[in-house]
mmCIF file of N, CA and C in Angstrom:
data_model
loop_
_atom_site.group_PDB
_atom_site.id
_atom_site.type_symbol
_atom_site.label_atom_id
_atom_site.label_comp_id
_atom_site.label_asym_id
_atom_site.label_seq_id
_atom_site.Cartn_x
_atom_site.Cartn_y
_atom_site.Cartn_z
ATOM 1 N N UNK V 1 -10.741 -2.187 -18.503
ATOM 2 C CA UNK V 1 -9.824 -2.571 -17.442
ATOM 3 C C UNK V 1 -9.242 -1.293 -16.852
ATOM 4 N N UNK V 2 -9.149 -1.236 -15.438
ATOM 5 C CA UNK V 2 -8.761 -0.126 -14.844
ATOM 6 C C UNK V 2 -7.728 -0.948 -14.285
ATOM 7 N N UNK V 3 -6.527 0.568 -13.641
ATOM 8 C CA UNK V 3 -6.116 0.061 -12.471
ATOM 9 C C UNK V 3 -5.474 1.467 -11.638
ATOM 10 N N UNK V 4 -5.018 1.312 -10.445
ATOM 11 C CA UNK V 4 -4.418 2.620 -9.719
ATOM 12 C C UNK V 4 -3.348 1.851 -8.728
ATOM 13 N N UNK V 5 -2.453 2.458 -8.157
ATOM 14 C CA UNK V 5 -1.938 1.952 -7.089
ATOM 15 C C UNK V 5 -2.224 2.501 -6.230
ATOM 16 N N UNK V 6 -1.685 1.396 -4.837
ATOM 17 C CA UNK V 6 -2.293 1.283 -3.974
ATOM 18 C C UNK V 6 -1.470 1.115 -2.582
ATOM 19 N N UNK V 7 -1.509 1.763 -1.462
ATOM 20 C CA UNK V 7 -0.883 1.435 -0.411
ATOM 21 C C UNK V 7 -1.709 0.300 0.464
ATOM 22 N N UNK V 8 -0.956 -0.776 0.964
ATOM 23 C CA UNK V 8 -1.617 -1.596 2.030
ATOM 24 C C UNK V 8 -1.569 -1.215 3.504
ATOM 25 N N UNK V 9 -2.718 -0.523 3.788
ATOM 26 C CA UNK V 9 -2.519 -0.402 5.334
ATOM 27 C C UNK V 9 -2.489 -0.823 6.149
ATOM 28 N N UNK V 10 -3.403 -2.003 6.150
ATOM 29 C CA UNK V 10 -3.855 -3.222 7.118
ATOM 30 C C UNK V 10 -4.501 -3.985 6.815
ATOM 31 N N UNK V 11 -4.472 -4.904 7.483
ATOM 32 C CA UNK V 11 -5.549 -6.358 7.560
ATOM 33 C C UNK V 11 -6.720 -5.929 8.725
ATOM 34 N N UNK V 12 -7.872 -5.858 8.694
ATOM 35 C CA UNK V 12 -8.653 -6.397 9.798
ATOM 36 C C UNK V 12 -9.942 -7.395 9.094
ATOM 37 N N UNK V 13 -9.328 -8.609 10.054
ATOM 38 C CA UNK V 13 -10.701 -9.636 10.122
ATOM 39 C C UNK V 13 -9.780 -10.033 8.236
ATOM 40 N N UNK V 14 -10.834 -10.819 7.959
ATOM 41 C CA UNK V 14 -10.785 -11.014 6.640
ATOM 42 C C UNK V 14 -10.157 -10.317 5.460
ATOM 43 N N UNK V 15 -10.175 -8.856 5.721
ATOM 44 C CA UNK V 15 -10.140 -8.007 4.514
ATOM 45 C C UNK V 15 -8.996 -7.078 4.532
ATOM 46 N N UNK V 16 -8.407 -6.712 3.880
ATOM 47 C CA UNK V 16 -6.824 -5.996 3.255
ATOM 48 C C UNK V 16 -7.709 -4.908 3.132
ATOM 49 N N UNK V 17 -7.576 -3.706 3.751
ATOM 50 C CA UNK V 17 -6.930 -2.263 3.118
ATOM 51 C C UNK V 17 -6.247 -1.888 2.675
ATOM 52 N N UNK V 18 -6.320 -1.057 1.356
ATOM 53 C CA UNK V 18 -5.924 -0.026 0.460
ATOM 54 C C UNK V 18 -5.870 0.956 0.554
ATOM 55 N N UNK V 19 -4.810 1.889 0.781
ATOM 56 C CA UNK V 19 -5.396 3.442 0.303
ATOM 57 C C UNK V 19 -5.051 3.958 -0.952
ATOM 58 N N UNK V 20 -5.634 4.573 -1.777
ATOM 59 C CA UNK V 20 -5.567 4.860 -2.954
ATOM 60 C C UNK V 20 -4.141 5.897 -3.066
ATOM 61 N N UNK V 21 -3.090 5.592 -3.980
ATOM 62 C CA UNK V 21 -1.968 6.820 -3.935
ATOM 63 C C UNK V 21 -3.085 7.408 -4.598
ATOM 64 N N UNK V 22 -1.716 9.014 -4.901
ATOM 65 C CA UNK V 22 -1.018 9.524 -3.660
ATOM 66 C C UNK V 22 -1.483 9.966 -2.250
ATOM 67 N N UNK V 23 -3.187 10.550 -2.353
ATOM 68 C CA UNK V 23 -3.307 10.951 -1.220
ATOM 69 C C UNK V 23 -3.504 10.201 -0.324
ATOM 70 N N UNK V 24 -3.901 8.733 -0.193
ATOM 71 C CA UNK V 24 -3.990 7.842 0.500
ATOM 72 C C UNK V 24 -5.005 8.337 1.294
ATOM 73 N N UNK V 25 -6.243 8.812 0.736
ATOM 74 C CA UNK V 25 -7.541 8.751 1.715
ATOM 75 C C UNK V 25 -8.623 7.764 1.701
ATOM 76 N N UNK V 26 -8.833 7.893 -0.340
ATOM 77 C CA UNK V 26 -9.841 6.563 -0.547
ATOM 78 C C UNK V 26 -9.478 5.453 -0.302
ATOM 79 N N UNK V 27 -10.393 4.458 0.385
ATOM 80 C CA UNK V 27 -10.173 3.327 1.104
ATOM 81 C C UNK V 27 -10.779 2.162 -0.237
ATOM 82 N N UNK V 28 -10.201 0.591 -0.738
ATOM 83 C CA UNK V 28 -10.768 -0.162 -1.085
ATOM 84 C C UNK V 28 -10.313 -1.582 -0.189
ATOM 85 N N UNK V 29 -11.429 -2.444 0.011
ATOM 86 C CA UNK V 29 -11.403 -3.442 0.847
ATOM 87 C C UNK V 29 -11.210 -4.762 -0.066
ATOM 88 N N UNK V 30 -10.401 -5.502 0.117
ATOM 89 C CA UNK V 30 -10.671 -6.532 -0.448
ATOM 90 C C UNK V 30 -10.148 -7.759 0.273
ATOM 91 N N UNK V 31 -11.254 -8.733 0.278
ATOM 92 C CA UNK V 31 -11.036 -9.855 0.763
ATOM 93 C C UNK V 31 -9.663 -10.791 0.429
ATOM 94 N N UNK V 32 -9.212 -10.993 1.694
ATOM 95 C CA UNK V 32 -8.162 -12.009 1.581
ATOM 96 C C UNK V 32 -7.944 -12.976 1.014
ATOM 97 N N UNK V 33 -9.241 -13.746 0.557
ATOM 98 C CA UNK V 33 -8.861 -14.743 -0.290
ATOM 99 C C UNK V 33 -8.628 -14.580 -1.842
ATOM 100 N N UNK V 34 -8.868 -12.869 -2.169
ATOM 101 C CA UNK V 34 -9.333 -12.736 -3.797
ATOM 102 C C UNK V 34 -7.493 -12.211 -3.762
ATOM 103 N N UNK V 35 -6.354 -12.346 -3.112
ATOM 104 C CA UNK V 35 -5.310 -11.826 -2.675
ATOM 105 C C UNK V 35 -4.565 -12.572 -3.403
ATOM 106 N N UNK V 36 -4.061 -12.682 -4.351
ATOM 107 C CA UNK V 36 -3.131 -14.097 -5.145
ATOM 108 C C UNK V 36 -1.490 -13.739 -5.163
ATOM 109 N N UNK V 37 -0.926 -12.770 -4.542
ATOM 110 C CA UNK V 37 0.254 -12.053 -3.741
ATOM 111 C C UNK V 37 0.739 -12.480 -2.928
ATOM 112 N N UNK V 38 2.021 -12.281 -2.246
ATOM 113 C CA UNK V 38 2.077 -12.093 -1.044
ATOM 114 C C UNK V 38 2.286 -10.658 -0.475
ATOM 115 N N UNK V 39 1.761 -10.041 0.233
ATOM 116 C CA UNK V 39 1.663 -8.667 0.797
ATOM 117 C C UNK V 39 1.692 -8.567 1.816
ATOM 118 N N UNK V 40 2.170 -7.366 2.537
ATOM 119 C CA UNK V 40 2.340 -7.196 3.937
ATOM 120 C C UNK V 40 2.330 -5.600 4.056
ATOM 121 N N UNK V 41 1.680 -5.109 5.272
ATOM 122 C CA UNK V 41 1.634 -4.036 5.407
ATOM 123 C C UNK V 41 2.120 -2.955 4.865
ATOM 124 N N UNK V 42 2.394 -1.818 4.393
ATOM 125 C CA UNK V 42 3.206 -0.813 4.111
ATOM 126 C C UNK V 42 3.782 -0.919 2.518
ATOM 127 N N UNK V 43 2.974 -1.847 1.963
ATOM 128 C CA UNK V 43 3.356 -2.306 0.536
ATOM 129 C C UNK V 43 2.667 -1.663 -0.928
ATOM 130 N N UNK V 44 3.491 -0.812 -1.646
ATOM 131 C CA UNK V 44 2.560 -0.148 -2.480
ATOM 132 C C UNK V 44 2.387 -1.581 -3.339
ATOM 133 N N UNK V 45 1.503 -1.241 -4.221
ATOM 134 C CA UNK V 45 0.348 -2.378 -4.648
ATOM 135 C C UNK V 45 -0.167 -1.865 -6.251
ATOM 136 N N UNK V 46 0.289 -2.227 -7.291
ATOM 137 C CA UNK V 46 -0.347 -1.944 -8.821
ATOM 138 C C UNK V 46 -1.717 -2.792 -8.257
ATOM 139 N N UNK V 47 -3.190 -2.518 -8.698
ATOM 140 C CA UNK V 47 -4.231 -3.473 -8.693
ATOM 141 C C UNK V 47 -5.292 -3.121 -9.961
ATOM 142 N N UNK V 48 -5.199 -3.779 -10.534
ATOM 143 C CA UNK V 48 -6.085 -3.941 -11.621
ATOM 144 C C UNK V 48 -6.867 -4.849 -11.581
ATOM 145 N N UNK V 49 -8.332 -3.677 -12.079
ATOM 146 C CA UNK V 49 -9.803 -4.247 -12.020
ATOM 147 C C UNK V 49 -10.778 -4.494 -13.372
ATOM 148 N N UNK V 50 -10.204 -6.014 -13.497
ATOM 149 C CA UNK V 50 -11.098 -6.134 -14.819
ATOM 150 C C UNK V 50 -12.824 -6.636 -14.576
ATOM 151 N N UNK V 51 -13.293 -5.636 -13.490
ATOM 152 C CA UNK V 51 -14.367 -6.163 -13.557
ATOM 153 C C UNK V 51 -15.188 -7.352 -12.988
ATOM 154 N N UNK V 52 -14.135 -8.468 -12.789
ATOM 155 C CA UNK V 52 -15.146 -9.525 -12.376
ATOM 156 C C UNK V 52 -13.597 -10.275 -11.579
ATOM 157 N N UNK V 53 -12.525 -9.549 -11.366
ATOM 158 C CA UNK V 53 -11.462 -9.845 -10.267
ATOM 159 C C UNK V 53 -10.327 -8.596 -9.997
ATOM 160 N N UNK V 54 -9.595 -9.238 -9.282
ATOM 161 C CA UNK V 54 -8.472 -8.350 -8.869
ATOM 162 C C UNK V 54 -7.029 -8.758 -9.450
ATOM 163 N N UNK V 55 -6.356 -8.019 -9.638
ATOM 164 C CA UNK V 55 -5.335 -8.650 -10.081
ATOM 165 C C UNK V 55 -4.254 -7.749 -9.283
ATOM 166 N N UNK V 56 -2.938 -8.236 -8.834
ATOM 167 C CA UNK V 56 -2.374 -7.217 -7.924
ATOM 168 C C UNK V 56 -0.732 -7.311 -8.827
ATOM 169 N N UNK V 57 0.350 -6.476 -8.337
ATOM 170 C CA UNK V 57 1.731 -6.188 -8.567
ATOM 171 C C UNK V 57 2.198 -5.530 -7.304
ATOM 172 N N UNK V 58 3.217 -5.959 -6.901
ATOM 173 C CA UNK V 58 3.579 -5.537 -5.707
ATOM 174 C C UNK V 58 4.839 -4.338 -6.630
ATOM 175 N N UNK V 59 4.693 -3.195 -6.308
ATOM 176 C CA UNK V 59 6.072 -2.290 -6.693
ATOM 177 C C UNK V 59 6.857 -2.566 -5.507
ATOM 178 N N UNK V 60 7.972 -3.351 -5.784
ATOM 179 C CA UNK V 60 8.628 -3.570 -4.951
ATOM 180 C C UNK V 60 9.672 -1.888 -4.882
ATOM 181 N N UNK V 61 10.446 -1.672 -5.615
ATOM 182 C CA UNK V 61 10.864 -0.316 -5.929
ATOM 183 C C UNK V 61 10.249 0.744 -5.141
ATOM 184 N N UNK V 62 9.027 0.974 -5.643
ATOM 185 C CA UNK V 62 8.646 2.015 -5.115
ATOM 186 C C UNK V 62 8.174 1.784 -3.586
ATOM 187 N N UNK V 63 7.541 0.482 -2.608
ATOM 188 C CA UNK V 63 7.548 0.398 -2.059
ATOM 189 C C UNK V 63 9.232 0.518 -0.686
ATOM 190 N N UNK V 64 10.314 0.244 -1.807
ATOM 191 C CA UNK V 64 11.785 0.196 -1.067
ATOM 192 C C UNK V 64 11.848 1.821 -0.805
ATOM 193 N N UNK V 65 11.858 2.641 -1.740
ATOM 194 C CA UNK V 65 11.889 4.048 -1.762
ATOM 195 C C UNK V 65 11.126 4.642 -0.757
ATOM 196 N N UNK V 66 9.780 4.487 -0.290
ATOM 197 C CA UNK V 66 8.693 5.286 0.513
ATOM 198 C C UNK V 66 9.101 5.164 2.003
ATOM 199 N N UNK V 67 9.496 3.325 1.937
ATOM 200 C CA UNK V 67 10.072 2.871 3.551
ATOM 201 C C UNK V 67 11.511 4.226 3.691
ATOM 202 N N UNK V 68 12.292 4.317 2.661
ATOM 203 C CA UNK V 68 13.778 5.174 3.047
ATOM 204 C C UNK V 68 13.274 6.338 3.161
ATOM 205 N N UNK V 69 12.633 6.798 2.462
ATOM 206 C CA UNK V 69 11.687 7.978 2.465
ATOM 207 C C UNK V 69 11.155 8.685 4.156
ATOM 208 N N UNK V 70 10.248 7.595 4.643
ATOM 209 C CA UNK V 70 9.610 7.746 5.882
ATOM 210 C C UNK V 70 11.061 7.576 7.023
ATOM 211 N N UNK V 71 11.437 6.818 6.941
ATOM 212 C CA UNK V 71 13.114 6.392 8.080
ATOM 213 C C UNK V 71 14.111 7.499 7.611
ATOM 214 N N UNK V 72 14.163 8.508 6.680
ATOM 215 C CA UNK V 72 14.860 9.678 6.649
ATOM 216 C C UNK V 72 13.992 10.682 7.286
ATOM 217 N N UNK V 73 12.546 10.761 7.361
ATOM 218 C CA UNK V 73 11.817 11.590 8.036
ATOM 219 C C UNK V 73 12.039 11.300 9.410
ATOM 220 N N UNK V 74 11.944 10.368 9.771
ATOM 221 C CA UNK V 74 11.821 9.783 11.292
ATOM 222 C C UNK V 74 13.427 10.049 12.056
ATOM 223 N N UNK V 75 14.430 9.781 11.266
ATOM 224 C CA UNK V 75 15.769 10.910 11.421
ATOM 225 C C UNK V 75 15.798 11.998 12.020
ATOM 226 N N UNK V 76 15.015 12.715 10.966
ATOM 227 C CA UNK V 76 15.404 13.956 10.818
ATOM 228 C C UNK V 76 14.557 14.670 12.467
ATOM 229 N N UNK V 77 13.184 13.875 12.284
ATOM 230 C CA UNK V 77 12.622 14.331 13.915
ATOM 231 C C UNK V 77 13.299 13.921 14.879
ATOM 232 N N UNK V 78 14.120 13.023 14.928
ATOM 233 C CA UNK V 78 14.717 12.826 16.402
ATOM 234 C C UNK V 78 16.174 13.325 16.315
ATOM 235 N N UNK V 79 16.760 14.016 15.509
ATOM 236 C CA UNK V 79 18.109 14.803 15.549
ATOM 237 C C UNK V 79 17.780 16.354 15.524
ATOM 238 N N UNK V 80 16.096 16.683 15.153
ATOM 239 C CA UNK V 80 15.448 18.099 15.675
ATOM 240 C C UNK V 80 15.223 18.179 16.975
ATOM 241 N N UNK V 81 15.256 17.211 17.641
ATOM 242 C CA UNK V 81 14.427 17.000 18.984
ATOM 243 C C UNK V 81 15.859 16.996 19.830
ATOM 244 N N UNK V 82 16.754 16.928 19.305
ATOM 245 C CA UNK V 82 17.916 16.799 20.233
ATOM 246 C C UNK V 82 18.959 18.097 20.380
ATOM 247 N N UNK V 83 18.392 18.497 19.671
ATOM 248 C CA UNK V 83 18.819 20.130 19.828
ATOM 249 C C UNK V 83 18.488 21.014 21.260
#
C-alpha cells in the first residue's frame, strides 16, 4: 500500500487532477466516479493506492494553511505594486 499527497487542480471532462506535493509537477488522473470524497479544487488530498482502488483524505488543515499562505502572497503583490 502506497500513498502521497496530493493537490487537486482541476476537473476536466470526467477526470480529477492531481499534482503530486510538494513540487506539484507529476500529474495523476483519476476518474470521478472512483472519487468517494467530496473535493473541490485547490484541495490537498492524502490518496492511498492499494492497488486495485483509491482511497482519498482530504487535509483539511493543511489545505486551510496553503489557501492563507497564497492570499498573504497575493497581499503582499498588490501593496508592492502600490508603492
Amino acid at each position: 500500500m502506497n500513498f502521497n499527497n496530493y493537490t487537486l487542480d482541476r476537473f476536466e471532462g470526467d477526470y480529477a487532477i492531481f499534482l503530486k506535493r510538494p513540487e506539484e509537477i507529476d500529474q495523476l488522473l483519476i476518474h470521478r466516479t472512483e472519487i468517494d470524497v467530496p473535493v473541490k479544487e485547490g484541495d490537498i488530498v492524502q490518496i492511498t493506492d492499494d492497488g486495485e482502488k483509491y482511497t482519498f483524505k482530504v487535509l483539511k488543515e493543511d489545505t486551510k494553511n496553503k489557501k492563507a499562505s497564497i492570499e498573504k502572497m497575493i497581499d503582499e503583490l498588490k501593496n508592492k505594486n502600490k508603492i
